[in-house]
Structures are given as C-alpha cells and as structure tokens.
PDB file of C-alpha atoms and ligand atoms in Angstrom:
ATOM      1  CA  MET A   1     -11.040 -33.597   2.792  1.00  0.00           C
ATOM      2  CA  ALA A   2     -11.614 -35.084  -0.650  1.00  0.00           C
ATOM      3  CA  ASP A   3     -14.041 -32.237  -1.269  1.00  0.00           C
ATOM      4  CA  LEU A   4     -11.447 -29.660  -0.260  1.00  0.00           C
ATOM      5  CA  LYS A   5      -8.836 -31.140  -2.587  1.00  0.00           C
ATOM      6  CA  THR A   6     -11.303 -31.250  -5.449  1.00  0.00           C
ATOM      7  CA  ALA A   7     -12.341 -27.656  -4.813  1.00  0.00           C
ATOM      8  CA  LEU A   8      -8.704 -26.498  -4.706  1.00  0.00           C
ATOM      9  CA  GLN A   9      -7.876 -28.429  -7.840  1.00  0.00           C
ATOM     10  CA  GLU A  10     -10.737 -26.636  -9.591  1.00  0.00           C
ATOM     11  CA  ARG A  11      -9.426 -23.323  -8.316  1.00  0.00           C
ATOM     12  CA  ALA A  12      -5.949 -24.106  -9.645  1.00  0.00           C
ATOM     13  CA  TYR A  13      -7.466 -24.943 -13.029  1.00  0.00           C
ATOM     14  CA  ARG A  14      -9.277 -21.603 -13.116  1.00  0.00           C
ATOM     15  CA  VAL A  15      -6.122 -19.718 -12.050  1.00  0.00           C
ATOM     16  CA  ARG A  16      -4.266 -21.289 -14.985  1.00  0.00           C
ATOM     17  CA  ARG A  17      -7.153 -20.476 -17.319  1.00  0.00           C
ATOM     18  CA  TYR A  18      -7.397 -16.803 -16.262  1.00  0.00           C
ATOM     19  CA  ALA A  19      -3.635 -16.451 -16.687  1.00  0.00           C
ATOM     20  CA  LEU A  20      -3.762 -17.911 -20.196  1.00  0.00           C
ATOM     21  CA  ARG A  21      -6.586 -15.543 -21.118  1.00  0.00           C
ATOM     22  CA  MET A  22      -4.541 -12.561 -19.908  1.00  0.00           C
ATOM     23  CA  GLY A  23      -1.548 -13.837 -21.826  1.00  0.00           C
ATOM     24  CA  GLU A  24      -3.667 -13.935 -24.962  1.00  0.00           C
ATOM     25  CA  VAL A  25      -4.809 -10.333 -24.406  1.00  0.00           C
ATOM     26  CA  GLN A  26      -1.223  -9.069 -24.541  1.00  0.00           C
ATOM     27  CA  GLY A  27       0.246 -11.841 -26.692  1.00  0.00           C
ATOM     28  CA  GLN A  28       2.784 -12.339 -23.946  1.00  0.00           C
ATOM     29  CA  GLY A  29       3.263 -12.740 -20.214  1.00  0.00           C
ATOM     30  CA  TYR A  30       5.242 -14.903 -17.841  1.00  0.00           C
ATOM     31  CA  ILE A  31       2.909 -17.803 -18.497  1.00  0.00           C
ATOM     32  CA  GLY A  32       5.381 -20.607 -17.766  1.00  0.00           C
ATOM     33  CA  GLN A  33       5.781 -19.297 -14.220  1.00  0.00           C
ATOM     34  CA  ALA A  34       2.022 -18.724 -13.810  1.00  0.00           C
ATOM     35  CA  LEU A  35       1.194 -22.292 -14.795  1.00  0.00           C
ATOM     36  CA  GLY A  36       3.917 -23.610 -12.514  1.00  0.00           C
ATOM     37  CA  TRP A  37       2.900 -21.510  -9.474  1.00  0.00           C
ATOM     38  CA  ALA A  38      -0.882 -21.892  -9.862  1.00  0.00           C
ATOM     39  CA  ASP A  39      -1.266 -24.756  -7.395  1.00  0.00           C
ATOM     40  CA  VAL A  40       0.524 -22.843  -4.636  1.00  0.00           C
ATOM     41  CA  LEU A  41      -1.565 -19.718  -5.263  1.00  0.00           C
ATOM     42  CA  ALA A  42      -4.776 -21.736  -5.359  1.00  0.00           C
ATOM     43  CA  VAL A  43      -4.055 -23.290  -1.968  1.00  0.00           C
ATOM     44  CA  ALA A  44      -2.930 -19.952  -0.527  1.00  0.00           C
ATOM     45  CA  TYR A  45      -6.108 -18.087  -1.490  1.00  0.00           C
ATOM     46  CA  GLY A  46      -8.465 -21.065  -1.477  1.00  0.00           C
ATOM     47  CA  HIS A  47      -7.494 -22.394   1.924  1.00  0.00           C
ATOM     48  CA  ALA A  48      -4.648 -20.854   3.910  1.00  0.00           C
ATOM     49  CA  LEU A  49      -5.008 -17.079   3.941  1.00  0.00           C
ATOM     50  CA  ASN A  50      -7.415 -14.936   5.925  1.00  0.00           C
ATOM     51  CA  TYR A  51      -8.650 -12.059   3.768  1.00  0.00           C
ATOM     52  CA  ARG A  52     -11.726 -10.086   2.826  1.00  0.00           C
ATOM     53  CA  ALA A  53     -11.909  -9.657  -0.931  1.00  0.00           C
ATOM     54  CA  ASN A  54     -14.319  -6.722  -0.555  1.00  0.00           C
ATOM     55  CA  ASP A  55     -12.035  -5.058   2.023  1.00  0.00           C
ATOM     56  CA  PRO A  56      -8.477  -5.677   0.785  1.00  0.00           C
ATOM     57  CA  THR A  57      -6.822  -3.544   3.471  1.00  0.00           C
ATOM     58  CA  TRP A  58      -8.712  -5.142   6.390  1.00  0.00           C
ATOM     59  CA  GLU A  59      -6.315  -4.965   9.341  1.00  0.00           C
ATOM     60  CA  GLY A  60      -6.773  -8.619  10.246  1.00  0.00           C
ATOM     61  CA  ARG A  61      -5.756  -9.934   6.820  1.00  0.00           C
ATOM     62  CA  ASP A  62      -2.789 -12.169   6.266  1.00  0.00           C
ATOM     63  CA  ARG A  63      -0.299 -10.213   4.156  1.00  0.00           C
ATOM     64  CA  PHE A  64       0.778 -11.817   0.881  1.00  0.00           C
ATOM     65  CA  LEU A  65       3.799 -10.157  -0.728  1.00  0.00           C
ATOM     66  CA  LEU A  66       4.484 -10.766  -4.401  1.00  0.00           C
ATOM     67  CA  SER A  67       8.230 -10.266  -4.245  1.00  0.00           C
ATOM     68  CA  HIS A  68       8.732 -11.620  -7.763  1.00  0.00           C
ATOM     69  CA  GLY A  69       6.640  -8.868  -9.373  1.00  0.00           C
ATOM     70  CA  HIS A  70       6.989 -10.402 -12.828  1.00  0.00           C
ATOM     71  CA  TYR A  71       4.635 -13.182 -11.594  1.00  0.00           C
ATOM     72  CA  ALA A  72       1.823 -10.584 -11.630  1.00  0.00           C
ATOM     73  CA  ILE A  73      -0.126 -12.431 -14.317  1.00  0.00           C
ATOM     74  CA  ALA A  74      -0.338 -15.438 -11.982  1.00  0.00           C
ATOM     75  CA  PHE A  75      -1.289 -13.261  -9.029  1.00  0.00           C
ATOM     76  CA  TYR A  76      -4.039 -11.378 -10.903  1.00  0.00           C
ATOM     77  CA  ALA A  77      -5.447 -14.759 -11.880  1.00  0.00           C
ATOM     78  CA  VAL A  78      -5.758 -15.807  -8.247  1.00  0.00           C
ATOM     79  CA  LEU A  79      -7.111 -12.366  -7.274  1.00  0.00           C
ATOM     80  CA  ILE A  80      -9.878 -12.905  -9.832  1.00  0.00           C
ATOM     81  CA  GLU A  81     -10.487 -16.384  -8.456  1.00  0.00           C
ATOM     82  CA  ALA A  82     -10.615 -15.009  -4.900  1.00  0.00           C
ATOM     83  CA  GLY A  83     -13.012 -12.200  -5.833  1.00  0.00           C
ATOM     84  CA  PHE A  84     -10.728  -9.140  -5.493  1.00  0.00           C
ATOM     85  CA  ILE A  85     -11.063  -8.341  -9.187  1.00  0.00           C
ATOM     86  CA  ALA A  86     -13.896  -8.938 -11.628  1.00  0.00           C
ATOM     87  CA  GLU A  87     -13.193 -11.528 -14.293  1.00  0.00           C
ATOM     88  CA  SER A  88     -14.058  -9.016 -17.023  1.00  0.00           C
ATOM     89  CA  GLU A  89     -11.118  -6.860 -15.926  1.00  0.00           C
ATOM     90  CA  LEU A  90      -8.614  -9.377 -17.249  1.00  0.00           C
ATOM     91  CA  GLU A  91      -9.330  -7.925 -20.696  1.00  0.00           C
ATOM     92  CA  THR A  92      -7.400  -4.812 -19.586  1.00  0.00           C
ATOM     93  CA  TYR A  93      -4.256  -6.738 -18.604  1.00  0.00           C
ATOM     94  CA  GLY A  94      -1.132  -4.736 -19.452  1.00  0.00           C
ATOM     95  CA  SER A  95      -2.947  -1.883 -21.208  1.00  0.00           C
ATOM     96  CA  ASP A  96      -2.660   1.822 -20.435  1.00  0.00           C
ATOM     97  CA  ASP A  97      -4.606   2.868 -17.321  1.00  0.00           C
ATOM     98  CA  SER A  98      -5.243  -0.748 -16.345  1.00  0.00           C
ATOM     99  CA  ARG A  99      -5.217  -1.794 -12.695  1.00  0.00           C
ATOM    100  CA  LEU A 100      -3.340  -4.878 -13.915  1.00  0.00           C
ATOM    101  CA  PRO A 101       0.101  -3.695 -15.059  1.00  0.00           C
ATOM    102  CA  MET A 102       2.519  -6.317 -16.318  1.00  0.00           C
ATOM    103  CA  SER A 103       4.648  -6.113 -13.173  1.00  0.00           C
ATOM    104  CA  GLY A 104       2.954  -6.008  -9.784  1.00  0.00           C
ATOM    105  CA  MET A 105       2.451  -2.482  -8.416  1.00  0.00           C
ATOM    106  CA  ALA A 106       1.081  -1.641  -4.974  1.00  0.00           C
ATOM    107  CA  GLY A 107      -1.651   0.969  -5.202  1.00  0.00           C
ATOM    108  CA  TYR A 108      -2.784  -0.205  -8.638  1.00  0.00           C
ATOM    109  CA  THR A 109      -4.379  -3.533  -7.768  1.00  0.00           C
ATOM    110  CA  PRO A 110      -6.549  -4.434  -4.771  1.00  0.00           C
ATOM    111  CA  GLY A 111      -4.685  -7.068  -2.763  1.00  0.00           C
ATOM    112  CA  MET A 112      -1.232  -6.137  -4.087  1.00  0.00           C
ATOM    113  CA  GLU A 113       0.704  -5.283  -0.899  1.00  0.00           C
ATOM    114  CA  ILE A 114       4.050  -4.215  -2.393  1.00  0.00           C
ATOM    115  CA  SER A 115       5.653  -3.201  -5.657  1.00  0.00           C
ATOM    116  CA  GLY A 116       7.861  -6.214  -6.169  1.00  0.00           C
ATOM    117  CA  GLY A 117       9.944  -6.900  -9.220  1.00  0.00           C
ATOM    118  CA  SER A 118      13.199  -5.433  -8.029  1.00  0.00           C
ATOM    119  CA  LEU A 119      14.132  -8.895  -6.883  1.00  0.00           C
ATOM    120  CA  GLY A 120      15.240  -9.685  -3.368  1.00  0.00           C
ATOM    121  CA  GLN A 121      13.153  -7.039  -1.630  1.00  0.00           C
ATOM    122  CA  GLY A 122      10.117  -9.060  -0.581  1.00  0.00           C
ATOM    123  CA  LEU A 123      11.674 -10.976   2.268  1.00  0.00           C
ATOM    124  CA  PRO A 124      13.263  -7.910   3.940  1.00  0.00           C
ATOM    125  CA  ILE A 125       9.901  -6.115   3.721  1.00  0.00           C
ATOM    126  CA  ALA A 126       8.142  -9.201   5.075  1.00  0.00           C
ATOM    127  CA  VAL A 127      10.476  -9.255   8.080  1.00  0.00           C
ATOM    128  CA  GLY A 128       9.573  -5.656   8.877  1.00  0.00           C
ATOM    129  CA  MET A 129       5.859  -6.339   8.486  1.00  0.00           C
ATOM    130  CA  ALA A 130       6.033  -9.456  10.655  1.00  0.00           C
ATOM    131  CA  LEU A 131       7.843  -7.527  13.383  1.00  0.00           C
ATOM    132  CA  ALA A 132       5.292  -4.718  13.196  1.00  0.00           C
ATOM    133  CA  LEU A 133       2.310  -7.082  13.354  1.00  0.00           C
ATOM    134  CA  ARG A 134       3.747  -8.827  16.386  1.00  0.00           C
ATOM    135  CA  HIS A 135       4.384  -5.461  18.024  1.00  0.00           C
ATOM    136  CA  LYS A 136       0.730  -4.552  17.437  1.00  0.00           C
ATOM    137  CA  LYS A 137      -0.394  -7.959  18.744  1.00  0.00           C
ATOM    138  CA  ASN A 138      -2.006  -8.644  15.381  1.00  0.00           C
ATOM    139  CA  PRO A 139      -2.082 -12.443  14.863  1.00  0.00           C
ATOM    140  CA  ALA A 140      -1.954 -12.248  11.045  1.00  0.00           C
ATOM    141  CA  PHE A 141       0.676 -14.110   9.055  1.00  0.00           C
ATOM    142  CA  VAL A 142       2.991 -12.564   6.486  1.00  0.00           C
ATOM    143  CA  TYR A 143       3.534 -14.710   3.410  1.00  0.00           C
ATOM    144  CA  ASN A 144       6.415 -13.819   1.114  1.00  0.00           C
ATOM    145  CA  SER A 145       6.096 -15.317  -2.355  1.00  0.00           C
ATOM    146  CA  MET A 146       9.435 -15.346  -4.178  1.00  0.00           C
ATOM    147  CA  SER A 147      11.434 -17.022  -6.937  1.00  0.00           C
ATOM    148  CA  ASP A 148      14.600 -19.089  -6.899  1.00  0.00           C
ATOM    149  CA  GLY A 149      16.414 -16.298  -8.766  1.00  0.00           C
ATOM    150  CA  GLU A 150      15.951 -14.175  -5.643  1.00  0.00           C
ATOM    151  CA  LEU A 151      18.229 -16.570  -3.796  1.00  0.00           C
ATOM    152  CA  ASP A 152      21.072 -14.817  -5.667  1.00  0.00           C
ATOM    153  CA  GLU A 153      20.365 -11.632  -3.728  1.00  0.00           C
ATOM    154  CA  GLY A 154      22.248 -10.942  -0.515  1.00  0.00           C
ATOM    155  CA  SER A 155      19.231  -9.088   0.873  1.00  0.00           C
ATOM    156  CA  THR A 156      17.322 -12.383   0.940  1.00  0.00           C
ATOM    157  CA  TRP A 157      19.901 -13.983   3.202  1.00  0.00           C
ATOM    158  CA  GLU A 158      20.257 -10.943   5.462  1.00  0.00           C
ATOM    159  CA  ALA A 159      16.498 -11.026   5.946  1.00  0.00           C
ATOM    160  CA  ALA A 160      16.556 -14.781   6.555  1.00  0.00           C
ATOM    161  CA  MET A 161      19.082 -14.276   9.331  1.00  0.00           C
ATOM    162  CA  GLY A 162      17.075 -11.411  10.840  1.00  0.00           C
ATOM    163  CA  ALA A 163      13.822 -13.377  10.770  1.00  0.00           C
ATOM    164  CA  ALA A 164      15.341 -16.219  12.784  1.00  0.00           C
ATOM    165  CA  HIS A 165      16.997 -13.804  15.195  1.00  0.00           C
ATOM    166  CA  HIS A 166      13.651 -12.143  15.874  1.00  0.00           C
ATOM    167  CA  LYS A 167      11.855 -15.511  16.094  1.00  0.00           C
ATOM    168  CA  LEU A 168       9.303 -14.487  13.498  1.00  0.00           C
ATOM    169  CA  SER A 169       6.957 -17.433  13.710  1.00  0.00           C
ATOM    170  CA  ASN A 170       4.341 -15.290  11.917  1.00  0.00           C
ATOM    171  CA  LEU A 171       6.424 -15.299   8.711  1.00  0.00           C
ATOM    172  CA  ILE A 172       5.996 -17.942   6.004  1.00  0.00           C
ATOM    173  CA  CYS A 173       8.228 -17.769   2.949  1.00  0.00           C
ATOM    174  CA  LEU A 174       7.092 -19.557  -0.234  1.00  0.00           C
ATOM    175  CA  ILE A 175       9.818 -20.148  -2.818  1.00  0.00           C
ATOM    176  CA  ASP A 176       9.238 -21.262  -6.397  1.00  0.00           C
ATOM    177  CA  ILE A 177      12.070 -23.610  -7.234  1.00  0.00           C
ATOM    178  CA  ASN A 178      11.529 -23.833 -10.994  1.00  0.00           C
ATOM    179  CA  ASN A 179      15.266 -24.035 -11.644  1.00  0.00           C
ATOM    180  CA  GLN A 180      15.024 -21.116 -14.052  1.00  0.00           C
ATOM    181  CA  GLN A 181      16.328 -17.561 -14.092  1.00  0.00           C
ATOM    182  CA  ALA A 182      16.652 -14.907 -16.776  1.00  0.00           C
ATOM    183  CA  ASP A 183      20.074 -16.164 -17.868  1.00  0.00           C
ATOM    184  CA  GLY A 184      19.414 -19.904 -17.750  1.00  0.00           C
ATOM    185  CA  PRO A 185      18.870 -22.728 -15.298  1.00  0.00           C
ATOM    186  CA  SER A 186      19.405 -21.623 -11.706  1.00  0.00           C
ATOM    187  CA  SER A 187      21.844 -24.479 -11.173  1.00  0.00           C
ATOM    188  CA  LYS A 188      24.070 -22.977 -13.902  1.00  0.00           C
ATOM    189  CA  VAL A 189      23.680 -19.289 -12.993  1.00  0.00           C
ATOM    190  CA  MET A 190      24.220 -19.532  -9.237  1.00  0.00           C
ATOM    191  CA  SER A 191      23.829 -22.954  -7.695  1.00  0.00           C
ATOM    192  CA  PHE A 192      22.000 -22.915  -4.372  1.00  0.00           C
ATOM    193  CA  GLU A 193      21.790 -26.562  -3.325  1.00  0.00           C
ATOM    194  CA  PRO A 194      21.605 -28.036  -0.759  1.00  0.00           C
ATOM    195  CA  LEU A 195      18.865 -25.495  -0.245  1.00  0.00           C
ATOM    196  CA  ALA A 196      16.938 -27.104   2.607  1.00  0.00           C
ATOM    197  CA  ASP A 197      20.179 -27.397   4.584  1.00  0.00           C
ATOM    198  CA  LYS A 198      20.943 -23.717   4.014  1.00  0.00           C
ATOM    199  CA  TRP A 199      17.570 -22.538   5.364  1.00  0.00           C
ATOM    200  CA  THR A 200      17.838 -24.953   8.267  1.00  0.00           C
ATOM    201  CA  ALA A 201      21.274 -23.564   9.088  1.00  0.00           C
ATOM    202  CA  PHE A 202      19.770 -20.062   9.025  1.00  0.00           C
ATOM    203  CA  GLY A 203      17.350 -21.133  11.789  1.00  0.00           C
ATOM    204  CA  TRP A 204      14.160 -21.713   9.787  1.00  0.00           C
ATOM    205  CA  HIS A 205      11.609 -24.514   9.851  1.00  0.00           C
ATOM    206  CA  VAL A 206      11.961 -26.006   6.374  1.00  0.00           C
ATOM    207  CA  GLN A 207       9.722 -28.105   4.164  1.00  0.00           C
ATOM    208  CA  ARG A 208      10.433 -29.127   0.577  1.00  0.00           C
ATOM    209  CA  VAL A 209       7.572 -30.454  -1.542  1.00  0.00           C
ATOM    210  CA  ASP A 210       6.440 -30.899  -5.122  1.00  0.00           C
ATOM    211  CA  GLY A 211       4.689 -27.598  -5.785  1.00  0.00           C
ATOM    212  CA  ASN A 212       2.469 -29.188  -8.421  1.00  0.00           C
ATOM    213  CA  ASP A 213       1.238 -31.971  -6.128  1.00  0.00           C
ATOM    214  CA  LEU A 214      -1.813 -30.241  -4.734  1.00  0.00           C
ATOM    215  CA  PRO A 215      -2.386 -32.467  -1.674  1.00  0.00           C
ATOM    216  CA  ALA A 216       1.302 -32.058  -0.758  1.00  0.00           C
ATOM    217  CA  VAL A 217       1.035 -28.281  -1.148  1.00  0.00           C
ATOM    218  CA  LEU A 218      -2.054 -28.237   1.046  1.00  0.00           C
ATOM    219  CA  ALA A 219      -0.378 -30.336   3.738  1.00  0.00           C
ATOM    220  CA  ALA A 220       2.722 -28.116   3.730  1.00  0.00           C
ATOM    221  CA  PHE A 221       0.658 -24.944   4.218  1.00  0.00           C
ATOM    222  CA  ASP A 222      -1.173 -26.583   7.111  1.00  0.00           C
ATOM    223  CA  VAL A 223       2.079 -27.612   8.795  1.00  0.00           C
ATOM    224  CA  ALA A 224       3.558 -24.127   8.382  1.00  0.00           C
ATOM    225  CA  ARG A 225       0.459 -22.415   9.803  1.00  0.00           C
ATOM    226  CA  ASN A 226       0.027 -24.739  12.761  1.00  0.00           C
ATOM    227  CA  LEU A 227       3.571 -25.194  14.048  1.00  0.00           C
ATOM    228  CA  LYS A 228       4.008 -24.394  17.687  1.00  0.00           C
ATOM    229  CA  ASP A 229       7.704 -23.423  17.617  1.00  0.00           C
ATOM    230  CA  ASP A 230       9.066 -19.891  17.303  1.00  0.00           C
ATOM    231  CA  LYS A 231      10.927 -20.253  14.010  1.00  0.00           C
ATOM    232  CA  PRO A 232      10.078 -18.538  10.749  1.00  0.00           C
ATOM    233  CA  ARG A 233       8.864 -21.057   8.181  1.00  0.00           C
ATOM    234  CA  VAL A 234       9.907 -21.639   4.602  1.00  0.00           C
ATOM    235  CA  ILE A 235       8.350 -23.956   2.054  1.00  0.00           C
ATOM    236  CA  LEU A 236      10.512 -24.834  -0.935  1.00  0.00           C
ATOM    237  CA  PHE A 237       8.218 -25.787  -3.814  1.00  0.00           C
ATOM    238  CA  ASP A 238       9.718 -27.643  -6.746  1.00  0.00           C
ATOM    239  CA  THR A 239       7.580 -26.698  -9.749  1.00  0.00           C
ATOM    240  CA  LEU A 240       7.445 -27.294 -13.465  1.00  0.00           C
ATOM    241  CA  MET A 241       7.186 -24.286 -15.770  1.00  0.00           C
ATOM    242  CA  GLY A 242       4.154 -24.622 -18.036  1.00  0.00           C
ATOM    243  CA  LYS A 243       2.480 -27.195 -15.763  1.00  0.00           C
ATOM    244  CA  GLY A 244      -0.898 -28.347 -17.024  1.00  0.00           C
ATOM    245  CA  VAL A 245      -0.305 -27.639 -20.724  1.00  0.00           C
ATOM    246  CA  PRO A 246       1.922 -30.448 -22.019  1.00  0.00           C
ATOM    247  CA  PHE A 247       3.201 -28.644 -25.118  1.00  0.00           C
ATOM    248  CA  LEU A 248       4.361 -25.763 -22.916  1.00  0.00           C
ATOM    249  CA  GLU A 249       5.820 -28.119 -20.312  1.00  0.00           C
ATOM    250  CA  GLN A 250       7.912 -29.610 -23.098  1.00  0.00           C
ATOM    251  CA  ARG A 251       8.908 -26.340 -24.734  1.00  0.00           C
ATOM    252  CA  GLU A 252      12.528 -25.396 -24.295  1.00  0.00           C
ATOM    253  CA  LYS A 253      12.603 -23.766 -20.900  1.00  0.00           C
ATOM    254  CA  ASN A 254      13.554 -20.180 -20.578  1.00  0.00           C
ATOM    255  CA  HIS A 255      12.543 -17.227 -18.487  1.00  0.00           C
ATOM    256  CA  PHE A 256      10.055 -16.083 -21.110  1.00  0.00           C
ATOM    257  CA  ILE A 257       8.413 -19.104 -22.720  1.00  0.00           C
ATOM    258  CA  ARG A 258       7.474 -18.402 -26.342  1.00  0.00           C
ATOM    259  CA  VAL A 259       3.769 -18.781 -27.141  1.00  0.00           C
ATOM    260  CA  ASP A 260       2.592 -18.191 -30.715  1.00  0.00           C
ATOM    261  CA  PRO A 261      -0.777 -16.425 -31.251  1.00  0.00           C
ATOM    262  CA  PRO A 262      -2.881 -19.537 -32.026  1.00  0.00           C
ATOM    263  CA  GLU A 263      -1.340 -21.382 -29.109  1.00  0.00           C
ATOM    264  CA  TRP A 264      -3.168 -19.429 -26.389  1.00  0.00           C
ATOM    265  CA  GLN A 265      -6.513 -20.898 -27.407  1.00  0.00           C
ATOM    266  CA  GLN A 266      -4.930 -24.310 -27.974  1.00  0.00           C
ATOM    267  CA  ALA A 267      -3.520 -24.194 -24.459  1.00  0.00           C
ATOM    268  CA  ILE A 268      -6.925 -23.233 -22.997  1.00  0.00           C
ATOM    269  CA  ALA A 269      -8.602 -26.049 -24.937  1.00  0.00           C
ATOM    270  CA  ILE A 270      -6.091 -28.585 -23.612  1.00  0.00           C
ATOM    271  CA  LEU A 271      -6.545 -27.315 -20.083  1.00  0.00           C
ATOM    272  CA  ASP A 272     -10.357 -27.513 -20.397  1.00  0.00           C
ATOM    273  CA  GLN A 273     -10.161 -30.999 -21.855  1.00  0.00           C
ATOM    274  CA  SER A 274      -7.984 -32.380 -19.069  1.00  0.00           C
ATOM    275  CA  GLN A 275     -10.159 -30.701 -16.432  1.00  0.00           C
ATOM    276  CA  HIS A 276     -13.250 -32.210 -18.027  1.00  0.00           C
ATOM    277  CA  GLU A 277     -11.676 -35.659 -18.163  1.00  0.00           C
ATOM    278  CA  GLY A 278     -10.463 -35.349 -14.567  1.00  0.00           C
ATOM    279  CA  ALA A 279     -13.946 -34.356 -13.398  1.00  0.00           C
ATOM    280  CA  ASN A 280     -15.443 -37.408 -15.086  1.00  0.00           C
ATOM    281  CA  ALA A 281     -12.750 -39.834 -14.008  1.00  0.00           C
TER     282      ALA A 281
HETATM  283  C1  TPP B 301      17.443  -6.771  -8.444  1.00  0.00           C
HETATM  284  C2  TPP B 301      17.062  -7.259  -9.804  1.00  0.00           C
HETATM  285  N1  TPP B 301      18.035  -7.685 -10.642  1.00  0.00           N
HETATM  286  C3  TPP B 301      17.702  -8.126 -11.886  1.00  0.00           C
HETATM  287  C4  TPP B 301      16.412  -8.120 -12.316  1.00  0.00           C
HETATM  288  C5  TPP B 301      16.047  -8.555 -13.719  1.00  0.00           C
HETATM  289  N2  TPP B 301      15.305  -9.801 -13.706  1.00  0.00           N
HETATM  290  C6  TPP B 301      13.968  -9.839 -13.876  1.00  0.00           C
HETATM  291  S1  TPP B 301      13.330 -11.380 -13.755  1.00  0.00           S
HETATM  292  C7  TPP B 301      14.871 -12.039 -13.462  1.00  0.00           C
HETATM  293  C8  TPP B 301      15.034 -13.517 -13.257  1.00  0.00           C
HETATM  294  C9  TPP B 301      15.188 -13.886 -11.833  1.00  0.00           C
HETATM  295  O1  TPP B 301      15.032 -15.264 -11.567  1.00  0.00           O
HETATM  296  P1  TPP B 301      13.587 -15.918 -11.370  1.00  0.00           P
HETATM  297  O2  TPP B 301      12.677 -14.922 -10.823  1.00  0.00           O
HETATM  298  O3  TPP B 301      13.784 -17.209 -10.682  1.00  0.00           O
HETATM  299  O4  TPP B 301      13.199 -16.173 -12.900  1.00  0.00           O
HETATM  300  P2  TPP B 301      12.052 -17.101 -13.534  1.00  0.00           P
HETATM  301  O5  TPP B 301      11.908 -18.322 -12.703  1.00  0.00           O
HETATM  302  O6  TPP B 301      10.834 -16.274 -13.555  1.00  0.00           O
HETATM  303  O7  TPP B 301      12.565 -17.389 -14.918  1.00  0.00           O
HETATM  304  C10 TPP B 301      15.847 -11.060 -13.479  1.00  0.00           C
HETATM  305  C11 TPP B 301      17.283 -11.303 -13.278  1.00  0.00           C
HETATM  306  C12 TPP B 301      15.423  -7.646 -11.410  1.00  0.00           C
HETATM  307  N3  TPP B 301      14.132  -7.631 -11.731  1.00  0.00           N
HETATM  308  N4  TPP B 301      15.782  -7.230 -10.164  1.00  0.00           N
HETATM  309 MG1   MG B 302      13.060 -19.132 -11.212  1.00  0.00          MG
END
C-alpha cells in the first residue's frame, strides 16, 4: 500500500510538471486548476480506471469525460503520464494543427471522450453513456470530471435527478470544489452549500474529501468503485488552486492565475526540489 501511495504521488508530481511545461510553451494555460486537480487525475489514471493507452477506444474501457474542457492542460498531462500521448508532443500544446488544443476536443486527442467546455454538459452525457453501457451489459464505469462552476447549470441537476432515477451505479461524478469561477469565488457567484446534503437529497452516494490529500483521494475512489448499492456516486474534492507551487498557491486567486515568463521555470524548479526532498525524507 505504501508503494502504491508513493507511486501515485510520483505520478501526481509528473502530471503537475507536464502541465507546467505546457503552460510555458504557450505562456498561459489554466495552470492553477491543473495543479489543484493533479492528485485526482493521478489516482484516476494511476489506479482506478481500466484503459488501454495503445487502444483508446477499447470497448471495455472506463469512460472519463472532461466536462470542464478548459482543464485540458491538466488532462493532457495525465494522458502523457498514462502513455496515450508521447511526452515530446507537449511542445505542440495550443499551436495550430496540434492534437492538444487549449480546450478539450473529442476527435483531436486520444482518450478525449467528449468536447467539453460548454459547461454543464458532461453529466447529462455521462448519464446517457452509463445507461447505454448497462443496456449493452458492459461493466465499465463512466467518470464525469467537472468543476464547481458547473453546479450553476440546471442541466447538471436534471442529470443528477435522472441518474438516481435510473439507479446508475456505474456512474461516478468527480467535482473539483476549488471555490473559484470566472467571476470570482463560487460562494459569492452562486453559493451551493451545503453541497453534500444536496447530492444526498438527489439520491446519490456522497463522499467529500480533501482533493490534495492523496491517500484520501485513493480511498474515496476505492469506496466509489466497490460500493454494492445501486446509487450513482459523487466525490466532492476540495482542492487548492496552484497546489504544489507555494508562490502560485499564495497568488491572488482567480480563474486565470497570472504567471510571468520566468515563473514557469521557477515553478518547475520548486516542484522538483520538493519532490526530491520528499523522496529523501
Ligand atoms: C455554458 C457556459 N457558460 C459560460 C462559460 C464560460 N466559462 C468558461 S470557464 C467558466 C468558469 C466556470 O467555473 P469553474 O469551471 O469552476 O471555474 P474555475 O474553477 O476553472 O475557475 C465560465 C463561466 C462556458 N464555458 N460555458
Ligand atoms: Mg471552480
């Protein structure tokens, strides 16, 4: 178990590092979100999901929907880590003809199931996929990865109601509660607490954990995958934008964290240093 946690922690470090390198290529990117969501993605692709990196459309794969398409930089980082994309390809991030456009696009990137980004569409699509898989007696899970801003969308709650009605125990929704949206803190834009109570009332099995506490993230995925009841499952992950790079964690939070050109390499150096120290601790 200790080995698994260490291996996942190393994966999370590399996900953060790939994301920072892509950010440097373009001089921009939703890096605060990528650093905050890296632990969840590392556990998803390093432990929880069934997939074949060399056969991304394998019928038996668990489906992972990137509903918040602007998190693409984070997702490409984990696709590199998982072997869907060569590391060298990150140099093309966001450029013309790249398979790594700045918002996630199905058909461009191996492993990208949907074109997210128009927020609030992932969960409704996930409900349809989960229904279809059950109909076909395919035991795969559907994971919907989404942001707290998507809780403002009525479509999210319609889908939540439908998932419980249809007893979609093959659906696992992962929500990044970073308390940030484009127009400010989520609590100021459209308050959603008490969030666990809301999902419970909608008929879901609910867990709420620190999304940057890797052992807690791992345990939550295991609970969600192994439950024996017939409810859809949601994991609410409280995360910190910029996690792992203290000067970005402390930077005034907004949807698009400012990073000056020399800071990309500084951030990578800090990340490497803390990984090195952690490995020798
Ligand atoms: C339906 C829809 N409305 C508005 C937008 C514009 N938009 C893009 S990102 C974003 C912020 C949504 O909140 P969240 O994803 O939680 O932001 P973050 O945590 O990344 O700052 C908005 C409103 C959109 N992409 N889709
Ligand atoms: Mg948010």
